[in-house]
Amino acid sequence: MVRERRLSVSLRGRSADIALVSSGMLMAIGYHGINNKGQMGAWALGLFSIPLIAAWYSFERLHSARQTYWQTIEALSMAPELGGLVMTGHADRVADLCVAMAVELELTGPEIETLRAAALLHHIGQVCMDDPEVTGKALDPVDISQLSAGMLRDTGHLTEVGDVVADEAQTFRSPGGSVPLRRPMTGQILKIASTYD
């Protein structure tokens, strides 16, 4: 709650925290017993340290998986740059801008993570398109966004990221340009950051 600067309590993604708190309560009850009857004393610490060690191991595995996830996304984000299709550092700069805007606009932690991944991967579809020098026509940004979004959605794990990338290509005003259309804020943030860079 402190990290996200919100007072709302959500149980989503908090199962490990609940397991740790409940293990702590079990240790306290085991040490003193209920109404100081049937206490286990120091044996409680040894007995209940087993689930805590298992929880610690699980957290280490989760942390390792998250690191691998972000390393993979960052490696994939470099493909368009290494191919000379976008400016060097574009994905990192756009991701930094998106995160800064999202924090300022008070988006939630999961929304910020999804937006950051979308910013890093929003040009990934460009590596599958024909070279404009060969085809003789310029690449359409909408086609790039739609292709990138399709690739990300097809993974199954990056569906939300693909949705944000798809929203980037959408227009945010009616055809006459007078009425703003209701679109997800993450797509708007990505479009602004990418255009600015």
Short mmCIF file of C-alpha atoms in Angstrom, two decimals:
data_model
loop_
_atom_site.label_atom_id
_atom_site.label_comp_id
_atom_site.label_asym_id
_atom_site.label_seq_id
_atom_site.Cartn_x
_atom_site.Cartn_y
_atom_site.Cartn_z
CA MET A 1 0.00 0.00 0.00
CA VAL A 2 2.87 2.37 0.78
CA ARG A 3 4.72 1.53 -2.43
CA GLU A 4 1.63 2.08 -4.61
CA ARG A 5 0.46 5.09 -2.55
CA ARG A 6 -3.10 3.72 -2.35
CA LEU A 7 -5.31 2.88 0.59
CA SER A 8 -7.17 0.08 -1.18
CA VAL A 9 -6.46 -3.46 -0.06
CA SER A 10 -6.43 -6.14 -2.74
CA LEU A 11 -5.92 -9.86 -2.19
CA ARG A 12 -4.73 -10.30 -5.79
CA GLY A 13 -1.12 -11.44 -5.71
CA ARG A 14 -1.07 -11.45 -1.90
CA SER A 15 -1.39 -15.21 -1.23
CA ALA A 16 2.29 -15.47 -0.25
CA ASP A 17 1.91 -12.58 2.21
CA ILE A 18 -1.14 -14.26 3.75
CA ALA A 19 0.82 -17.53 4.07
CA LEU A 20 3.66 -15.75 5.91
CA VAL A 21 1.30 -13.94 8.29
CA SER A 22 -0.64 -17.12 9.05
CA SER A 23 2.63 -19.02 9.66
CA GLY A 24 3.68 -16.31 12.10
CA MET A 25 0.40 -16.66 13.98
CA LEU A 26 0.78 -20.44 14.09
CA MET A 27 4.28 -20.02 15.55
CA ALA A 28 2.95 -17.69 18.24
CA ILE A 29 0.10 -20.04 19.12
CA GLY A 30 2.44 -23.03 19.11
CA TYR A 31 4.92 -21.31 21.40
CA HIS A 32 2.42 -20.15 24.01
CA GLY A 33 -0.52 -22.41 23.27
CA ILE A 34 -4.11 -21.24 23.62
CA ASN A 35 -4.67 -19.68 27.05
CA ASN A 36 -1.12 -20.82 27.87
CA LYS A 37 -2.22 -24.48 27.77
CA GLY A 38 -0.53 -27.11 25.65
CA GLN A 39 2.35 -24.92 24.62
CA MET A 40 5.13 -26.43 22.54
CA GLY A 41 7.80 -23.96 23.59
CA ALA A 42 10.90 -23.87 21.43
CA TRP A 43 9.69 -26.89 19.45
CA ALA A 44 7.12 -24.61 17.82
CA LEU A 45 9.87 -22.51 16.28
CA GLY A 46 11.49 -25.56 14.68
CA LEU A 47 8.20 -27.09 13.57
CA PHE A 48 6.78 -23.94 11.99
CA SER A 49 10.05 -22.86 10.44
CA ILE A 50 9.55 -25.61 7.85
CA PRO A 51 6.66 -23.82 6.06
CA LEU A 52 8.57 -20.54 6.35
CA ILE A 53 11.61 -22.08 4.66
CA ALA A 54 9.32 -23.46 1.94
CA ALA A 55 7.76 -19.99 1.52
CA TRP A 56 11.23 -18.42 1.34
CA TYR A 57 12.26 -20.92 -1.34
CA SER A 58 9.07 -20.16 -3.29
CA PHE A 59 9.75 -16.41 -3.10
CA GLU A 60 13.28 -16.98 -4.41
CA ARG A 61 11.92 -19.01 -7.33
CA LEU A 62 9.27 -16.36 -8.04
CA HIS A 63 11.90 -13.62 -7.97
CA SER A 64 14.09 -15.59 -10.36
CA ALA A 65 11.16 -16.16 -12.73
CA ARG A 66 10.28 -12.44 -12.69
CA GLN A 67 13.89 -11.52 -13.45
CA THR A 68 13.95 -13.94 -16.37
CA TYR A 69 10.63 -12.53 -17.63
CA TRP A 70 11.94 -8.95 -17.66
CA GLN A 71 15.31 -9.96 -19.13
CA THR A 72 13.47 -11.71 -21.97
CA ILE A 73 11.28 -8.68 -22.63
CA GLU A 74 14.30 -6.37 -22.62
CA ALA A 75 16.19 -8.68 -24.98
CA LEU A 76 13.23 -8.83 -27.38
CA SER A 77 12.90 -5.04 -27.26
CA MET A 78 16.39 -4.73 -28.74
CA ALA A 79 15.55 -6.72 -31.89
CA PRO A 80 14.08 -3.77 -33.85
CA GLU A 81 17.00 -1.58 -32.74
CA LEU A 82 19.65 -4.12 -33.72
CA GLY A 83 17.94 -4.50 -37.09
CA GLY A 84 18.22 -0.74 -37.62
CA LEU A 85 14.43 -0.39 -37.75
CA VAL A 86 14.15 2.12 -34.87
CA MET A 87 16.51 4.52 -33.13
CA THR A 88 18.91 3.02 -30.62
CA GLY A 89 17.49 3.25 -27.11
CA HIS A 90 13.96 4.09 -28.32
CA ALA A 91 12.25 1.29 -26.37
CA ASP A 92 14.06 2.13 -23.11
CA ARG A 93 13.32 5.85 -23.42
CA VAL A 94 9.65 5.21 -24.21
CA ALA A 95 9.40 2.78 -21.27
CA ASP A 96 10.92 5.34 -18.90
CA LEU A 97 8.54 8.06 -20.13
CA CYS A 98 5.53 5.74 -19.85
CA VAL A 99 6.39 4.71 -16.30
CA ALA A 100 6.94 8.35 -15.25
CA MET A 101 3.57 9.39 -16.72
CA ALA A 102 1.79 6.37 -15.25
CA VAL A 103 3.15 7.12 -11.77
CA GLU A 104 2.12 10.76 -12.11
CA LEU A 105 -1.37 9.69 -13.22
CA GLU A 106 -1.55 7.24 -10.28
CA LEU A 107 -2.02 4.04 -12.25
CA THR A 108 -1.80 0.81 -10.25
CA GLY A 109 1.35 -1.30 -10.00
CA PRO A 110 0.10 -4.04 -12.37
CA GLU A 111 -1.00 -1.40 -14.91
CA ILE A 112 2.44 0.22 -14.77
CA GLU A 113 4.18 -3.14 -15.29
CA THR A 114 1.95 -3.95 -18.27
CA LEU A 115 2.55 -0.49 -19.72
CA ARG A 116 6.31 -0.82 -19.28
CA ALA A 117 6.32 -4.19 -21.08
CA ALA A 118 4.16 -2.72 -23.86
CA ALA A 119 6.53 0.22 -24.23
CA LEU A 120 9.52 -2.08 -24.54
CA LEU A 121 7.81 -4.32 -27.10
CA HIS A 122 5.64 -1.93 -29.10
CA HIS A 123 7.85 -2.19 -32.22
CA ILE A 124 8.49 -5.95 -32.08
CA GLY A 125 6.14 -6.57 -35.02
CA GLN A 126 8.34 -4.43 -37.24
CA VAL A 127 10.94 -7.21 -37.45
CA CYS A 128 8.42 -9.35 -39.39
CA MET A 129 7.50 -6.69 -41.95
CA ASP A 130 9.04 -6.34 -45.36
CA ASP A 131 11.89 -3.88 -45.72
CA PRO A 132 10.46 -0.56 -46.99
CA GLU A 133 13.48 -0.17 -49.29
CA VAL A 134 12.55 -3.45 -50.98
CA THR A 135 8.78 -2.90 -51.16
CA GLY A 136 9.04 0.78 -52.06
CA LYS A 137 6.40 1.89 -49.57
CA ALA A 138 6.78 3.35 -46.10
CA LEU A 139 5.80 1.35 -43.04
CA ASP A 140 2.44 2.31 -41.57
CA PRO A 141 2.58 2.84 -37.76
CA VAL A 142 -0.91 1.32 -37.43
CA ASP A 143 0.24 -1.83 -39.23
CA ILE A 144 3.28 -2.04 -36.95
CA SER A 145 1.12 -1.70 -33.83
CA GLN A 146 -1.42 -4.25 -35.01
CA LEU A 147 1.26 -6.76 -35.97
CA SER A 148 3.09 -6.23 -32.68
CA ALA A 149 -0.17 -6.59 -30.73
CA GLY A 150 -1.04 -9.78 -32.61
CA MET A 151 2.36 -11.31 -31.87
CA LEU A 152 2.12 -10.44 -28.18
CA ARG A 153 -1.46 -11.70 -27.85
CA ASP A 154 -0.54 -14.99 -29.50
CA THR A 155 1.95 -15.78 -26.72
CA GLY A 156 -0.88 -16.16 -24.22
CA HIS A 157 1.21 -14.62 -21.43
CA LEU A 158 1.40 -11.15 -22.94
CA THR A 159 -2.24 -10.67 -23.95
CA GLU A 160 -2.69 -7.55 -21.80
CA VAL A 161 0.57 -6.13 -23.16
CA GLY A 162 -0.72 -6.76 -26.70
CA ASP A 163 -3.96 -4.96 -25.85
CA VAL A 164 -2.02 -1.86 -24.75
CA VAL A 165 0.07 -1.94 -27.95
CA ALA A 166 -3.12 -2.28 -30.04
CA ASP A 167 -4.66 0.69 -28.21
CA GLU A 168 -1.63 2.79 -29.15
CA ALA A 169 -2.67 2.70 -32.81
CA GLN A 170 -6.25 3.79 -32.11
CA THR A 171 -7.40 7.32 -32.76
CA PHE A 172 -8.49 9.20 -29.68
CA ARG A 173 -10.87 11.60 -31.42
CA SER A 174 -13.95 11.12 -33.56
CA PRO A 175 -13.53 11.36 -37.35
CA GLY A 176 -14.44 15.09 -37.20
CA GLY A 177 -11.82 15.54 -34.49
CA SER A 178 -14.14 17.36 -32.11
CA VAL A 179 -15.24 14.61 -29.71
CA PRO A 180 -12.65 12.67 -27.69
CA LEU A 181 -13.29 8.93 -27.82
CA ARG A 182 -13.08 6.84 -24.65
CA ARG A 183 -9.89 4.76 -24.84
CA PRO A 184 -7.76 3.06 -22.19
CA MET A 185 -5.28 5.46 -20.64
CA THR A 186 -2.35 3.07 -21.01
CA GLY A 187 -2.65 3.12 -24.80
CA GLN A 188 -2.77 6.91 -24.78
CA ILE A 189 0.32 7.10 -22.57
CA LEU A 190 2.22 4.74 -24.87
CA LYS A 191 1.23 6.71 -27.96
CA ILE A 192 2.30 10.03 -26.43
CA ALA A 193 5.62 8.68 -25.13
CA SER A 194 6.51 6.96 -28.41
CA THR A 195 5.57 9.98 -30.50
CA TYR A 196 7.51 12.30 -28.19
CA ASP A 197 10.66 10.18 -28.46
#
